[in-house]
């Protein structure tokens, strides 16, 4: 069982935008909590099917919505200290978040 400090559950702030994403691991989803630039995106599901990667305390798998293609694509989510990084299937970083509120 993971320790709470190693979990990604909760609210995280986008590193480059005035936006917050909330991870709900009970539901396996990530939604836009608030977005100052695009308030119409609040509540939007952006990450789904979040599951814990076996044997790695700081790694999760899931799918993120790719708006340019209109589909969900596979991702990995890695927590490093007080930041979360989201990578595409090729290992390219596509999102960085820091511990929010």
Short mmCIF file of N, CA and C in Angstrom, two decimals:
data_model
loop_
_atom_site.label_atom_id
_atom_site.label_comp_id
_atom_site.label_asym_id
_atom_site.label_seq_id
_atom_site.Cartn_x
_atom_site.Cartn_y
_atom_site.Cartn_z
N UNK A 1 0.84 -1.18 0.00
CA UNK A 1 0.00 0.00 0.00
C UNK A 1 0.89 1.24 0.00
N UNK A 2 0.56 2.21 -0.84
CA UNK A 2 1.34 3.43 -0.94
C UNK A 2 1.09 4.34 0.25
N UNK A 3 2.09 5.09 0.59
CA UNK A 3 1.92 6.11 1.61
C UNK A 3 1.23 7.31 0.98
N UNK A 4 0.46 8.06 1.75
CA UNK A 4 -0.24 9.23 1.24
C UNK A 4 0.72 10.23 0.61
N UNK A 5 1.92 10.37 1.16
CA UNK A 5 2.88 11.32 0.63
C UNK A 5 3.38 10.94 -0.76
N UNK A 6 3.21 9.68 -1.13
CA UNK A 6 3.66 9.27 -2.46
C UNK A 6 2.50 9.22 -3.44
N UNK A 7 1.32 9.63 -3.02
CA UNK A 7 0.15 9.61 -3.89
C UNK A 7 0.07 10.88 -4.74
N UNK A 8 -0.62 10.78 -5.86
CA UNK A 8 -0.87 11.96 -6.69
C UNK A 8 -2.28 12.50 -6.44
N UNK A 9 -3.03 11.87 -5.55
CA UNK A 9 -4.39 12.34 -5.26
C UNK A 9 -4.36 13.77 -4.75
N UNK A 10 -5.33 14.55 -5.18
CA UNK A 10 -5.44 15.93 -4.73
C UNK A 10 -5.33 16.91 -5.87
N UNK A 11 -5.08 18.17 -5.50
CA UNK A 11 -5.07 19.26 -6.46
C UNK A 11 -3.64 19.66 -6.80
N UNK A 12 -3.39 19.80 -8.10
CA UNK A 12 -2.06 20.16 -8.61
C UNK A 12 -2.18 21.35 -9.54
N UNK A 13 -1.21 22.24 -9.48
CA UNK A 13 -1.20 23.43 -10.32
C UNK A 13 -0.35 23.21 -11.56
N UNK A 14 -0.88 23.62 -12.71
CA UNK A 14 -0.14 23.56 -13.96
C UNK A 14 1.08 24.47 -13.81
N UNK A 15 2.23 24.03 -14.24
CA UNK A 15 3.46 24.80 -14.06
C UNK A 15 3.46 26.07 -14.91
N UNK A 16 2.86 26.03 -16.10
CA UNK A 16 2.93 27.16 -17.02
C UNK A 16 1.63 27.93 -17.21
N UNK A 17 0.53 27.47 -16.64
CA UNK A 17 -0.77 28.11 -16.86
C UNK A 17 -1.49 28.33 -15.53
N UNK A 18 -2.41 29.30 -15.48
CA UNK A 18 -3.19 29.51 -14.25
C UNK A 18 -4.33 28.51 -14.15
N UNK A 19 -3.96 27.24 -14.04
CA UNK A 19 -4.93 26.16 -14.03
C UNK A 19 -4.56 25.12 -12.99
N UNK A 20 -5.58 24.46 -12.45
CA UNK A 20 -5.39 23.41 -11.45
C UNK A 20 -6.10 22.15 -11.92
N UNK A 21 -5.46 21.00 -11.71
CA UNK A 21 -6.04 19.70 -12.04
C UNK A 21 -6.18 18.91 -10.74
N UNK A 22 -7.33 18.27 -10.59
CA UNK A 22 -7.56 17.45 -9.41
C UNK A 22 -7.57 15.98 -9.80
N UNK A 23 -6.73 15.19 -9.13
CA UNK A 23 -6.68 13.75 -9.35
C UNK A 23 -7.54 13.06 -8.29
N UNK A 24 -8.49 12.28 -8.74
CA UNK A 24 -9.34 11.47 -7.86
C UNK A 24 -9.00 10.01 -8.17
N UNK A 25 -8.17 9.41 -7.33
CA UNK A 25 -7.71 8.05 -7.60
C UNK A 25 -8.79 7.01 -7.33
N UNK A 26 -9.79 7.35 -6.50
CA UNK A 26 -10.89 6.41 -6.29
C UNK A 26 -11.68 6.22 -7.59
N UNK A 27 -11.79 7.28 -8.37
CA UNK A 27 -12.50 7.22 -9.66
C UNK A 27 -11.55 7.00 -10.83
N UNK A 28 -10.25 7.17 -10.59
CA UNK A 28 -9.25 6.99 -11.64
C UNK A 28 -9.28 8.09 -12.68
N UNK A 29 -9.55 9.34 -12.23
CA UNK A 29 -9.66 10.44 -13.18
C UNK A 29 -8.91 11.68 -12.72
N UNK A 30 -8.66 12.56 -13.68
CA UNK A 30 -8.11 13.89 -13.43
C UNK A 30 -8.99 14.90 -14.15
N UNK A 31 -9.46 15.90 -13.43
CA UNK A 31 -10.34 16.91 -14.01
C UNK A 31 -9.78 18.31 -13.78
N UNK A 32 -10.20 19.25 -14.63
CA UNK A 32 -9.81 20.63 -14.45
C UNK A 32 -10.60 21.18 -13.27
N UNK A 33 -9.90 21.55 -12.22
CA UNK A 33 -10.54 22.10 -11.02
C UNK A 33 -10.88 23.57 -11.26
N UNK A 34 -9.88 24.34 -11.66
CA UNK A 34 -10.08 25.74 -12.03
C UNK A 34 -9.14 26.08 -13.18
N UNK A 35 -9.55 27.06 -13.99
CA UNK A 35 -8.71 27.53 -15.09
C UNK A 35 -9.04 29.00 -15.32
N UNK A 36 -8.13 29.89 -14.91
CA UNK A 36 -8.40 31.32 -14.99
C UNK A 36 -8.48 31.83 -16.42
N UNK A 37 -7.71 31.26 -17.34
CA UNK A 37 -7.72 31.70 -18.73
C UNK A 37 -8.91 31.13 -19.49
N UNK A 38 -9.27 29.90 -19.20
CA UNK A 38 -10.38 29.22 -19.89
C UNK A 38 -11.35 28.64 -18.87
N UNK A 39 -12.15 29.49 -18.19
CA UNK A 39 -13.06 28.99 -17.15
C UNK A 39 -14.09 27.99 -17.67
N UNK A 40 -14.35 28.01 -18.96
CA UNK A 40 -15.29 27.04 -19.54
C UNK A 40 -14.76 25.61 -19.46
N UNK A 41 -13.47 25.43 -19.20
CA UNK A 41 -12.88 24.09 -19.09
C UNK A 41 -13.01 23.49 -17.69
N UNK A 42 -13.48 24.28 -16.72
CA UNK A 42 -13.60 23.78 -15.36
C UNK A 42 -14.56 22.59 -15.32
N UNK A 43 -14.12 21.54 -14.64
CA UNK A 43 -14.90 20.31 -14.55
C UNK A 43 -14.63 19.33 -15.67
N UNK A 44 -13.87 19.74 -16.68
CA UNK A 44 -13.59 18.88 -17.83
C UNK A 44 -12.69 17.70 -17.44
N UNK A 45 -13.06 16.52 -17.91
CA UNK A 45 -12.25 15.33 -17.72
C UNK A 45 -11.06 15.40 -18.68
N UNK A 46 -9.84 15.37 -18.14
CA UNK A 46 -8.66 15.43 -19.00
C UNK A 46 -7.82 14.16 -18.92
N UNK A 47 -7.90 13.46 -17.79
CA UNK A 47 -7.15 12.20 -17.64
C UNK A 47 -8.11 11.16 -17.08
N UNK A 48 -8.04 9.96 -17.64
CA UNK A 48 -8.91 8.88 -17.18
C UNK A 48 -8.12 7.58 -17.08
N UNK A 49 -8.77 6.58 -16.50
CA UNK A 49 -8.20 5.24 -16.36
C UNK A 49 -6.86 5.23 -15.62
N UNK A 50 -6.75 6.10 -14.60
CA UNK A 50 -5.51 6.17 -13.82
C UNK A 50 -5.41 4.93 -12.93
N UNK A 51 -4.33 4.21 -13.09
CA UNK A 51 -4.07 3.03 -12.27
C UNK A 51 -2.62 3.08 -11.79
N UNK A 52 -2.39 2.50 -10.65
CA UNK A 52 -1.04 2.42 -10.08
C UNK A 52 -0.21 1.42 -10.87
N UNK A 53 0.98 1.80 -11.25
CA UNK A 53 1.88 0.87 -11.92
C UNK A 53 2.41 -0.10 -10.86
N UNK A 54 2.44 -1.35 -11.17
CA UNK A 54 2.88 -2.33 -10.19
C UNK A 54 4.36 -2.14 -9.84
N UNK A 55 4.64 -2.29 -8.58
CA UNK A 55 6.00 -2.28 -8.03
C UNK A 55 6.72 -0.94 -8.06
N UNK A 56 6.11 0.13 -8.57
CA UNK A 56 6.77 1.43 -8.55
C UNK A 56 5.90 2.39 -7.78
N UNK A 57 6.44 2.90 -6.68
CA UNK A 57 5.66 3.73 -5.76
C UNK A 57 5.29 5.09 -6.35
N UNK A 58 6.04 5.56 -7.33
CA UNK A 58 5.80 6.90 -7.84
C UNK A 58 5.36 6.92 -9.31
N UNK A 59 4.72 5.84 -9.78
CA UNK A 59 4.34 5.75 -11.20
C UNK A 59 2.91 5.27 -11.36
N UNK A 60 2.17 5.97 -12.22
CA UNK A 60 0.80 5.60 -12.55
C UNK A 60 0.66 5.58 -14.06
N UNK A 61 -0.34 4.88 -14.55
CA UNK A 61 -0.63 4.81 -15.98
C UNK A 61 -2.04 5.33 -16.20
N UNK A 62 -2.33 5.78 -17.39
CA UNK A 62 -3.67 6.28 -17.69
C UNK A 62 -3.78 6.74 -19.13
N UNK A 63 -4.77 7.59 -19.37
CA UNK A 63 -5.00 8.16 -20.70
C UNK A 63 -5.32 9.64 -20.53
N UNK A 64 -4.76 10.46 -21.42
CA UNK A 64 -5.02 11.90 -21.41
C UNK A 64 -5.74 12.27 -22.69
N UNK A 65 -6.60 13.27 -22.59
CA UNK A 65 -7.34 13.71 -23.76
C UNK A 65 -6.43 14.55 -24.65
N UNK A 66 -6.33 14.15 -25.91
CA UNK A 66 -5.55 14.88 -26.91
C UNK A 66 -6.56 15.67 -27.75
N UNK A 67 -6.72 16.95 -27.42
CA UNK A 67 -7.74 17.78 -28.07
C UNK A 67 -7.49 17.93 -29.57
N UNK A 68 -6.24 17.93 -29.99
CA UNK A 68 -5.94 18.10 -31.41
C UNK A 68 -6.44 16.92 -32.25
N UNK A 69 -6.53 15.75 -31.61
CA UNK A 69 -7.01 14.55 -32.33
C UNK A 69 -8.39 14.11 -31.87
N UNK A 70 -8.87 14.67 -30.77
CA UNK A 70 -10.20 14.33 -30.27
C UNK A 70 -10.30 12.94 -29.68
N UNK A 71 -9.18 12.43 -29.15
CA UNK A 71 -9.16 11.09 -28.58
C UNK A 71 -8.32 11.07 -27.29
N UNK A 72 -8.48 10.02 -26.51
CA UNK A 72 -7.63 9.79 -25.34
C UNK A 72 -6.44 8.94 -25.78
N UNK A 73 -5.26 9.28 -25.27
CA UNK A 73 -4.03 8.55 -25.62
C UNK A 73 -3.32 8.09 -24.34
N UNK A 74 -2.55 7.03 -24.45
CA UNK A 74 -1.85 6.44 -23.31
C UNK A 74 -0.79 7.39 -22.76
N UNK A 75 -0.69 7.41 -21.41
CA UNK A 75 0.31 8.21 -20.73
C UNK A 75 0.87 7.47 -19.53
N UNK A 76 1.98 7.97 -19.03
CA UNK A 76 2.48 7.56 -17.72
C UNK A 76 2.60 8.83 -16.88
N UNK A 77 2.38 8.69 -15.58
CA UNK A 77 2.41 9.81 -14.66
C UNK A 77 3.43 9.48 -13.59
N UNK A 78 4.40 10.36 -13.43
CA UNK A 78 5.46 10.11 -12.46
C UNK A 78 5.52 11.24 -11.45
N UNK A 79 5.55 10.89 -10.17
CA UNK A 79 5.67 11.89 -9.11
C UNK A 79 7.12 11.94 -8.65
N UNK A 80 7.64 13.16 -8.60
CA UNK A 80 9.00 13.39 -8.10
C UNK A 80 8.92 14.53 -7.11
N UNK A 81 9.07 14.22 -5.85
CA UNK A 81 8.96 15.17 -4.74
C UNK A 81 7.61 15.88 -4.82
N UNK A 82 7.57 17.20 -5.01
CA UNK A 82 6.31 17.93 -5.02
C UNK A 82 5.85 18.28 -6.43
N UNK A 83 6.29 17.50 -7.41
CA UNK A 83 5.88 17.73 -8.80
C UNK A 83 5.39 16.42 -9.41
N UNK A 84 4.53 16.58 -10.41
CA UNK A 84 4.03 15.45 -11.18
C UNK A 84 4.33 15.73 -12.65
N UNK A 85 4.84 14.73 -13.34
CA UNK A 85 5.16 14.85 -14.75
C UNK A 85 4.36 13.81 -15.52
N UNK A 86 3.77 14.24 -16.65
CA UNK A 86 2.98 13.34 -17.49
C UNK A 86 3.74 13.16 -18.80
N UNK A 87 3.90 11.89 -19.19
CA UNK A 87 4.66 11.55 -20.39
C UNK A 87 3.78 10.79 -21.38
N UNK A 88 4.01 11.03 -22.68
CA UNK A 88 3.28 10.28 -23.70
C UNK A 88 3.90 8.90 -23.86
N UNK A 89 3.35 8.12 -24.78
CA UNK A 89 3.81 6.73 -24.97
C UNK A 89 5.26 6.64 -25.43
N UNK A 90 5.79 7.74 -25.99
CA UNK A 90 7.19 7.74 -26.44
C UNK A 90 8.14 8.28 -25.38
N UNK A 91 7.60 8.64 -24.20
CA UNK A 91 8.44 9.13 -23.12
C UNK A 91 8.68 10.63 -23.14
N UNK A 92 7.95 11.37 -24.00
CA UNK A 92 8.09 12.82 -24.08
C UNK A 92 7.19 13.47 -23.03
N UNK A 93 7.75 14.41 -22.27
CA UNK A 93 6.97 15.10 -21.24
C UNK A 93 5.94 15.99 -21.92
N UNK A 94 4.66 15.84 -21.51
CA UNK A 94 3.60 16.66 -22.09
C UNK A 94 2.90 17.55 -21.08
N UNK A 95 3.19 17.35 -19.80
CA UNK A 95 2.55 18.15 -18.78
C UNK A 95 3.39 18.09 -17.51
N UNK A 96 3.48 19.24 -16.83
CA UNK A 96 4.16 19.31 -15.55
C UNK A 96 3.25 20.04 -14.58
N UNK A 97 3.11 19.50 -13.37
CA UNK A 97 2.26 20.07 -12.33
C UNK A 97 3.05 20.17 -11.04
N UNK A 98 2.69 21.16 -10.23
CA UNK A 98 3.31 21.27 -8.91
C UNK A 98 2.19 21.21 -7.86
N UNK A 99 2.53 20.84 -6.65
CA UNK A 99 1.53 20.68 -5.61
C UNK A 99 0.77 21.98 -5.46
N UNK A 100 -0.54 21.91 -5.61
CA UNK A 100 -1.40 23.10 -5.51
C UNK A 100 -1.99 23.24 -4.14
N UNK A 101 -2.94 24.11 -4.04
CA UNK A 101 -3.70 24.44 -2.83
C UNK A 101 -3.57 23.45 -1.72
#
